Amino acid sequence: MFKRLLIAIVALAVLGGGIVGFNLFRARMIAQYFATMKPAPLPVTVAAVAPAPWTPGIDTIGTANAIRGADLSTEASGVVREIRFNANDSVTEGQLLVQIDDRQERADLDSAKASLNLAQITLARAQSLQQRGVSSVSNLDSAQAEEISAEAAVAKLEAVLQTKQLLAPFNGTVGIPRVEVGEYVSPGTVYATLQDRSRMRADFTLTEQQAAEVSLGSPLTATAEDGSAPISGTVTGIDPKIDPNSRLVTLRATLDTDGGTLTPGQFLRLRIALPTEQGVIALPQTVIASSLYGDTVYVLREETPQGASAPETVVRQVFVTLGRRFGDKVEIRDGLKAGDRVVTAGLNKLSPGAAVTVVDDPAKTGTAPAAN
């Protein structure tokens, strides 16, 4: 009985040892396989670094304004009798827009003209009598003063009548009427806006440092938020005073003819072009990887692995110093040199030292391409 039990124990020990030994052998072989397995090269697209001309600029925001524009207001009080325009009418300089009741002033003017006529007759008679020596000089002086006073009264009433007729001060497009016929208006009441949209301008502000780089005649482009094409223009005015509160400088630019696409008061994105610089390295912003340690790009290197007979194409992370930005490009001030090949697509799968193969189609990398 004891012999059989011993045989069974020995058999179980041999079987268990064999299972354990097989598992250890298998694990070692698997680890050895993966340790010696070489991963397939990752597909990437690259772009060669080449210095090129760079046009720096200043980006800011501004407001579109008509070359001439004004909110038209009344000069005199009274009741509106006529409105002679409709919204968005094109009007010419001197065109009557609004007529305020002027019947009382016209009556006063007729009375003043009658007084002037009498004063002129009295002056003529006094001059005739004085020439014949039948009238004193003082009578002639009084008649002359009365005639001058009557002329001034007529001129004053004619000026008052002009304030009752609201005329267009320049050519342009008139807005929506803000008064109604029969409404009583007082001096300063705005009755419409008038905008000359034949030319447009842009008003904007810059910091002290930015304003120092801009001069009269500097070219710029203005882009509206409605997706219309950019409009070119030039800087035509720089305020000689810096706002002491905001430390900003006010500037004005005249825009080229835009065909009426801009509206006064519209929001604009402006870019003022500065002199072009040569030999600047710029890359798409999408090739830059940023971290707490700095900004890096993946650059191709030809390296020969230990024990290999031929070099392989691998990628290495290179720290770069970034500079100015414009659109989708960023200036590289340090870290790269002409001729370096930078990875532009396939970056999300890369790690330092990974083997890669260069392809010409970004779609083959399985990622979206960087903007060129």
Short mmCIF file of C-alpha atoms in Angstrom, two decimals:
data_model
loop_
_atom_site.label_atom_id
_atom_site.label_comp_id
_atom_site.label_asym_id
_atom_site.label_seq_id
_atom_site.Cartn_x
_atom_site.Cartn_y
_atom_site.Cartn_z
CA MET A 1 0.00 0.00 0.00
CA PHE A 2 2.77 2.40 0.94
CA LYS A 3 4.70 1.54 -2.23
CA ARG A 4 1.75 2.41 -4.45
CA LEU A 5 1.30 5.74 -2.67
CA LEU A 6 4.95 6.57 -3.15
CA ILE A 7 4.79 5.74 -6.84
CA ALA A 8 1.75 8.03 -7.21
CA ILE A 9 3.48 10.92 -5.44
CA VAL A 10 6.57 10.58 -7.62
CA ALA A 11 4.44 10.48 -10.78
CA LEU A 12 2.54 13.64 -9.75
CA ALA A 13 5.81 15.41 -8.97
CA VAL A 14 7.26 14.52 -12.35
CA LEU A 15 4.06 15.64 -14.13
CA GLY A 16 3.89 18.95 -12.21
CA GLY A 17 7.56 19.65 -12.81
CA GLY A 18 7.12 18.99 -16.51
CA ILE A 19 4.19 21.44 -16.74
CA VAL A 20 6.06 24.15 -14.85
CA GLY A 21 9.17 23.64 -16.92
CA PHE A 22 7.20 23.82 -20.18
CA ASN A 23 5.52 27.08 -19.12
CA LEU A 24 8.87 28.62 -18.19
CA PHE A 25 10.35 27.54 -21.48
CA ARG A 26 7.40 28.94 -23.44
CA ALA A 27 7.52 32.30 -21.61
CA ARG A 28 11.26 32.60 -22.26
CA MET A 29 10.85 31.82 -25.95
CA ILE A 30 7.99 34.32 -26.32
CA ALA A 31 10.02 37.05 -24.61
CA GLN A 32 13.00 36.25 -26.80
CA TYR A 33 10.80 36.43 -29.91
CA PHE A 34 9.40 39.83 -29.06
CA ALA A 35 12.78 41.11 -27.97
CA THR A 36 14.28 40.30 -31.32
CA MET A 37 11.20 41.18 -33.41
CA LYS A 38 11.74 44.32 -35.49
CA PRO A 39 8.62 46.52 -35.90
CA ALA A 40 7.60 47.53 -39.41
CA PRO A 41 8.61 51.06 -40.43
CA LEU A 42 5.85 53.67 -39.98
CA PRO A 43 4.72 55.61 -43.07
CA VAL A 44 5.23 59.39 -42.89
CA THR A 45 5.37 62.34 -45.24
CA VAL A 46 8.19 64.86 -44.95
CA ALA A 47 9.06 68.36 -46.08
CA ALA A 48 12.55 69.69 -46.57
CA VAL A 49 13.47 72.77 -44.56
CA ALA A 50 14.31 75.68 -46.86
CA PRO A 51 14.71 79.37 -45.97
CA ALA A 52 12.21 81.52 -47.85
CA PRO A 53 10.95 85.13 -47.92
CA TRP A 54 8.78 86.03 -44.95
CA THR A 55 6.42 89.00 -44.82
CA PRO A 56 5.86 89.83 -41.16
CA GLY A 57 2.78 91.73 -40.17
CA ILE A 58 0.66 93.06 -37.35
CA ASP A 59 -2.76 91.54 -36.80
CA THR A 60 -5.47 93.61 -35.17
CA ILE A 61 -9.19 94.33 -35.34
CA GLY A 62 -10.98 97.45 -36.52
CA THR A 63 -14.26 99.01 -37.56
CA ALA A 64 -15.40 99.85 -41.07
CA ASN A 65 -16.59 103.41 -41.64
CA ALA A 66 -17.76 105.31 -44.69
CA ILE A 67 -15.37 107.85 -46.18
CA ARG A 68 -18.03 110.40 -45.17
CA GLY A 69 -20.85 109.65 -42.77
CA ALA A 70 -23.05 111.56 -40.38
CA ASP A 71 -26.17 111.28 -38.29
CA LEU A 72 -28.30 114.14 -39.61
CA SER A 73 -30.05 116.22 -36.97
CA THR A 74 -32.39 119.19 -36.95
CA GLU A 75 -31.19 122.72 -36.23
CA ALA A 76 -34.56 124.21 -35.29
CA SER A 77 -37.68 123.08 -33.49
CA GLY A 78 -41.07 122.66 -35.11
CA VAL A 79 -43.55 120.23 -36.60
CA VAL A 80 -42.43 117.98 -39.46
CA ARG A 81 -44.50 118.76 -42.55
CA GLU A 82 -42.73 116.71 -45.25
CA ILE A 83 -40.31 113.80 -45.46
CA ARG A 84 -38.88 113.67 -48.96
CA PHE A 85 -36.81 110.50 -48.86
CA ASN A 86 -37.20 106.78 -48.34
CA ALA A 87 -34.86 104.36 -46.64
CA ASN A 88 -31.73 103.57 -48.71
CA ASP A 89 -32.35 106.31 -51.25
CA SER A 90 -29.30 107.71 -53.00
CA VAL A 91 -29.34 111.46 -52.44
CA THR A 92 -27.21 114.30 -53.76
CA GLU A 93 -25.67 117.23 -51.95
CA GLY A 94 -28.22 119.99 -51.32
CA GLN A 95 -31.26 117.73 -51.84
CA LEU A 96 -34.20 118.57 -49.54
CA LEU A 97 -34.83 115.70 -47.13
CA VAL A 98 -37.16 117.06 -44.44
CA GLN A 99 -39.32 120.18 -44.32
CA ILE A 100 -40.28 121.62 -40.92
CA ASP A 101 -43.31 123.92 -40.64
CA ASP A 102 -42.09 127.45 -41.49
CA ARG A 103 -45.32 129.36 -42.07
CA GLN A 104 -44.75 131.74 -39.17
CA GLU A 105 -41.18 132.48 -40.24
CA ARG A 106 -42.32 133.14 -43.82
CA ALA A 107 -44.91 135.58 -42.56
CA ASP A 108 -42.27 137.30 -40.46
CA LEU A 109 -39.99 137.41 -43.51
CA ASP A 110 -42.69 139.07 -45.62
CA SER A 111 -43.12 141.67 -42.88
CA ALA A 112 -39.37 142.22 -42.69
CA LYS A 113 -39.14 142.64 -46.45
CA ALA A 114 -41.93 145.25 -46.33
CA SER A 115 -40.03 147.11 -43.60
CA LEU A 116 -36.87 146.89 -45.70
CA ASN A 117 -38.69 148.29 -48.71
CA LEU A 118 -40.00 151.21 -46.61
CA ALA A 119 -36.52 151.81 -45.18
CA GLN A 120 -35.02 151.90 -48.65
CA ILE A 121 -37.65 154.42 -49.83
CA THR A 122 -37.07 156.56 -46.73
CA LEU A 123 -33.31 156.47 -47.31
CA ALA A 124 -33.70 157.50 -50.94
CA ARG A 125 -35.92 160.43 -49.95
CA ALA A 126 -33.51 161.51 -47.21
CA GLN A 127 -30.60 161.42 -49.66
CA SER A 128 -32.55 163.52 -52.16
CA LEU A 129 -33.53 166.12 -49.53
CA GLN A 130 -30.01 166.30 -48.16
CA GLN A 131 -28.61 166.90 -51.64
CA ARG A 132 -31.02 169.82 -52.05
CA GLY A 133 -30.01 171.13 -48.64
CA VAL A 134 -33.48 170.83 -47.16
CA SER A 135 -32.67 168.02 -44.69
CA SER A 136 -30.08 167.64 -42.00
CA VAL A 137 -27.26 165.12 -41.99
CA SER A 138 -28.71 163.45 -38.88
CA ASN A 139 -31.92 162.58 -40.73
CA LEU A 140 -29.87 160.93 -43.47
CA ASP A 141 -27.86 158.94 -40.89
CA SER A 142 -31.05 157.73 -39.23
CA ALA A 143 -32.48 156.62 -42.57
CA GLN A 144 -29.27 154.72 -43.40
CA ALA A 145 -29.32 152.98 -39.99
CA GLU A 146 -32.97 151.99 -40.47
CA GLU A 147 -32.17 150.53 -43.89
CA ILE A 148 -29.23 148.51 -42.53
CA SER A 149 -31.32 147.23 -39.62
CA ALA A 150 -34.11 146.18 -41.99
CA GLU A 151 -31.63 144.30 -44.21
CA ALA A 152 -30.25 142.47 -41.16
CA ALA A 153 -33.76 141.46 -40.09
CA VAL A 154 -34.46 140.01 -43.54
CA ALA A 155 -31.14 138.13 -43.57
CA LYS A 156 -31.83 136.73 -40.09
CA LEU A 157 -35.28 135.44 -41.05
CA GLU A 158 -33.93 133.91 -44.26
CA ALA A 159 -31.33 132.06 -42.16
CA VAL A 160 -34.07 130.83 -39.82
CA LEU A 161 -36.01 129.55 -42.84
CA GLN A 162 -32.97 127.62 -44.00
CA THR A 163 -32.87 125.79 -40.67
CA LYS A 164 -36.40 124.61 -41.36
CA GLN A 165 -35.25 122.91 -44.56
CA LEU A 166 -33.01 119.90 -43.84
CA LEU A 167 -30.70 119.36 -46.82
CA ALA A 168 -28.25 116.56 -47.62
CA PRO A 169 -24.74 117.83 -46.77
CA PHE A 170 -23.06 115.45 -49.28
CA ASN A 171 -23.81 112.65 -51.74
CA GLY A 172 -24.57 109.29 -50.20
CA THR A 173 -27.14 106.73 -49.13
CA VAL A 174 -29.71 107.87 -46.59
CA GLY A 175 -31.00 105.54 -43.90
CA ILE A 176 -34.37 104.82 -42.33
CA PRO A 177 -36.37 107.96 -41.38
CA ARG A 178 -36.41 108.41 -37.60
CA VAL A 179 -39.14 111.04 -37.53
CA GLU A 180 -42.73 111.07 -38.77
CA VAL A 181 -44.88 113.70 -40.46
CA GLY A 182 -46.68 115.70 -37.78
CA GLU A 183 -44.08 114.95 -35.13
CA TYR A 184 -42.68 117.85 -33.11
CA VAL A 185 -38.89 117.90 -33.17
CA SER A 186 -36.42 119.94 -31.16
CA PRO A 187 -32.88 121.02 -32.06
CA GLY A 188 -30.54 118.03 -32.14
CA THR A 189 -33.17 115.43 -33.03
CA VAL A 190 -31.61 112.86 -35.38
CA TYR A 191 -33.86 112.29 -38.36
CA ALA A 192 -31.66 109.93 -40.45
CA THR A 193 -28.13 108.74 -41.11
CA LEU A 194 -26.29 109.55 -44.33
CA GLN A 195 -23.32 107.46 -45.47
CA ASP A 196 -21.11 107.96 -48.50
CA ARG A 197 -20.10 104.35 -49.22
CA SER A 198 -18.25 105.11 -52.45
CA ARG A 199 -15.04 104.66 -50.43
CA MET A 200 -14.56 102.98 -47.08
CA ARG A 201 -12.03 103.39 -44.32
CA ALA A 202 -11.01 101.34 -41.30
CA ASP A 203 -10.33 102.73 -37.83
CA PHE A 204 -8.26 100.67 -35.40
CA THR A 205 -5.78 100.89 -32.53
CA LEU A 206 -2.28 99.51 -31.91
CA THR A 207 0.06 99.37 -28.95
CA GLU A 208 2.94 101.81 -28.68
CA GLN A 209 5.44 99.19 -29.85
CA GLN A 210 3.32 98.11 -32.82
CA ALA A 211 2.56 101.68 -33.89
CA ALA A 212 6.30 102.40 -34.04
CA GLU A 213 6.62 99.81 -36.84
CA VAL A 214 3.84 101.36 -38.96
CA SER A 215 4.12 104.45 -41.14
CA LEU A 216 1.84 106.38 -43.48
CA GLY A 217 1.37 104.39 -46.66
CA SER A 218 1.89 100.97 -45.03
CA PRO A 219 -0.21 98.39 -46.93
CA LEU A 220 -2.83 96.31 -45.17
CA THR A 221 -5.67 93.90 -45.87
CA ALA A 222 -9.12 93.94 -44.26
CA THR A 223 -11.29 90.85 -43.93
CA ALA A 224 -14.92 90.88 -42.82
CA GLU A 225 -16.59 88.10 -40.85
CA ASP A 226 -19.09 87.37 -43.65
CA GLY A 227 -16.51 85.42 -45.65
CA SER A 228 -16.04 88.02 -48.38
CA ALA A 229 -12.67 88.38 -50.09
CA PRO A 230 -10.02 90.47 -48.32
CA ILE A 231 -9.86 94.14 -49.29
CA SER A 232 -6.54 95.91 -49.63
CA GLY A 233 -5.82 99.41 -48.39
CA THR A 234 -3.17 101.73 -46.99
CA VAL A 235 -2.62 103.50 -43.68
CA THR A 236 -3.56 107.16 -44.17
CA GLY A 237 -3.64 108.51 -40.62
CA ILE A 238 -1.78 107.99 -37.35
CA ASP A 239 -2.92 109.90 -34.28
CA PRO A 240 0.03 111.92 -32.94
CA LYS A 241 -1.14 111.34 -29.37
CA ILE A 242 -1.12 108.11 -27.33
CA ASP A 243 -4.19 107.54 -25.17
CA PRO A 244 -2.83 107.91 -21.60
CA ASN A 245 -5.47 105.54 -20.23
CA SER A 246 -5.23 102.60 -22.64
CA ARG A 247 -1.70 103.31 -23.99
CA LEU A 248 -3.05 102.68 -27.48
CA VAL A 249 -2.56 104.66 -30.68
CA THR A 250 -5.48 105.29 -33.03
CA LEU A 251 -4.87 104.75 -36.75
CA ARG A 252 -6.96 105.06 -39.89
CA ALA A 253 -6.66 103.25 -43.21
CA THR A 254 -8.34 104.00 -46.51
CA LEU A 255 -9.62 100.89 -48.25
CA ASP A 256 -9.73 100.31 -51.97
CA THR A 257 -13.09 100.30 -53.74
CA ASP A 258 -14.96 97.27 -52.41
CA GLY A 259 -18.10 97.35 -54.54
CA GLY A 260 -20.35 98.10 -51.59
CA THR A 261 -19.63 94.86 -49.73
CA LEU A 262 -18.73 96.61 -46.47
CA THR A 263 -21.20 98.33 -44.18
CA PRO A 264 -20.27 101.20 -41.85
CA GLY A 265 -19.78 99.87 -38.34
CA GLN A 266 -18.84 96.39 -39.56
CA PHE A 267 -16.22 94.36 -37.66
CA LEU A 268 -12.95 93.86 -39.56
CA ARG A 269 -9.84 91.76 -39.10
CA LEU A 270 -6.81 93.72 -40.27
CA ARG A 271 -3.26 92.71 -41.13
CA ILE A 272 -0.66 95.39 -41.68
CA ALA A 273 2.20 94.15 -43.85
CA LEU A 274 5.74 94.99 -42.75
CA PRO A 275 8.87 94.87 -44.97
CA THR A 276 9.66 91.40 -46.35
CA GLU A 277 12.54 89.49 -44.77
CA GLN A 278 14.70 86.96 -46.62
CA GLY A 279 16.03 83.60 -45.44
CA VAL A 280 13.40 82.82 -42.81
CA ILE A 281 12.56 79.19 -41.92
CA ALA A 282 8.81 78.68 -41.48
CA LEU A 283 6.82 75.48 -40.98
CA PRO A 284 3.15 74.57 -40.69
CA GLN A 285 2.00 74.97 -37.11
CA THR A 286 0.58 71.41 -37.15
CA VAL A 287 4.07 69.83 -37.21
CA ILE A 288 4.96 71.39 -33.84
CA ALA A 289 4.52 69.25 -30.72
CA SER A 290 4.31 71.31 -27.52
CA SER A 291 4.89 70.04 -23.99
CA LEU A 292 6.07 71.26 -20.61
CA TYR A 293 9.63 70.75 -21.77
CA GLY A 294 9.33 72.88 -24.90
CA ASP A 295 8.40 72.73 -28.58
CA THR A 296 9.70 69.89 -30.76
CA VAL A 297 9.49 68.56 -34.29
CA TYR A 298 10.30 65.11 -35.68
CA VAL A 299 13.29 65.13 -38.01
CA LEU A 300 14.49 62.23 -40.17
CA ARG A 301 17.92 60.83 -39.44
CA GLU A 302 19.95 58.09 -41.14
CA GLU A 303 21.35 55.81 -38.39
CA THR A 304 22.95 52.35 -38.35
CA PRO A 305 21.59 50.21 -35.48
CA GLN A 306 24.05 48.16 -33.43
CA GLY A 307 24.79 44.92 -35.23
CA ALA A 308 23.17 46.07 -38.49
CA SER A 309 25.02 46.33 -41.75
CA ALA A 310 23.02 49.12 -43.39
CA PRO A 311 21.66 52.47 -42.10
CA GLU A 312 17.96 52.91 -41.38
CA THR A 313 15.71 55.94 -41.58
CA VAL A 314 14.51 56.86 -38.09
CA VAL A 315 12.97 59.95 -36.48
CA ARG A 316 14.39 62.05 -33.67
CA GLN A 317 12.71 64.79 -31.66
CA VAL A 318 14.46 68.14 -32.05
CA PHE A 319 13.73 71.09 -29.77
CA VAL A 320 13.00 74.30 -31.68
CA THR A 321 12.55 77.95 -30.78
CA LEU A 322 9.39 79.45 -32.25
CA GLY A 323 8.96 83.01 -33.46
CA ARG A 324 6.25 84.92 -35.25
CA ARG A 325 3.09 83.36 -36.65
CA PHE A 326 1.07 84.16 -39.73
CA GLY A 327 -1.87 82.12 -40.94
CA ASP A 328 -0.95 78.44 -40.61
CA LYS A 329 2.81 79.06 -40.56
CA VAL A 330 5.18 79.65 -37.64
CA GLU A 331 8.73 80.97 -37.77
CA ILE A 332 11.51 78.65 -36.54
CA ARG A 333 14.27 80.78 -35.03
CA ASP A 334 16.52 78.00 -33.79
CA GLY A 335 16.86 74.20 -33.86
CA LEU A 336 16.65 73.49 -37.59
CA LYS A 337 18.89 74.13 -40.56
CA ALA A 338 18.38 74.13 -44.30
CA GLY A 339 18.07 70.62 -45.70
CA ASP A 340 16.55 68.97 -42.60
CA ARG A 341 13.59 66.78 -43.40
CA VAL A 342 10.66 67.37 -41.03
CA VAL A 343 7.73 64.97 -40.62
CA THR A 344 4.48 66.59 -41.72
CA ALA A 345 1.98 63.68 -41.49
CA GLY A 346 1.88 60.54 -39.38
CA LEU A 347 3.20 62.22 -36.23
CA ASN A 348 0.69 60.72 -33.79
CA LYS A 349 2.20 57.23 -34.11
CA LEU A 350 5.83 58.26 -33.76
CA SER A 351 8.26 57.94 -30.89
CA PRO A 352 11.94 58.91 -30.79
CA GLY A 353 14.05 56.38 -32.65
CA ALA A 354 11.12 54.81 -34.51
CA ALA A 355 11.90 53.50 -37.99
CA VAL A 356 9.92 55.19 -40.75
CA THR A 357 9.39 55.01 -44.45
CA VAL A 358 8.67 58.09 -46.52
CA VAL A 359 5.48 58.11 -48.62
CA ASP A 360 4.21 60.79 -50.98
CA ASP A 361 0.51 60.59 -50.10
CA PRO A 362 -0.53 61.82 -46.62
CA ALA A 363 -3.56 59.51 -46.77
CA LYS A 364 -1.23 56.51 -46.57
CA THR A 365 -0.09 57.59 -43.11
CA GLY A 366 -3.59 57.28 -41.71
CA THR A 367 -3.62 60.87 -40.42
CA ALA A 368 -4.65 64.25 -41.75
CA PRO A 369 -1.84 66.10 -43.52
CA ALA A 370 -0.33 69.28 -42.20
CA ALA A 371 -1.15 72.44 -44.11
CA ASN A 372 1.54 73.47 -46.56
#
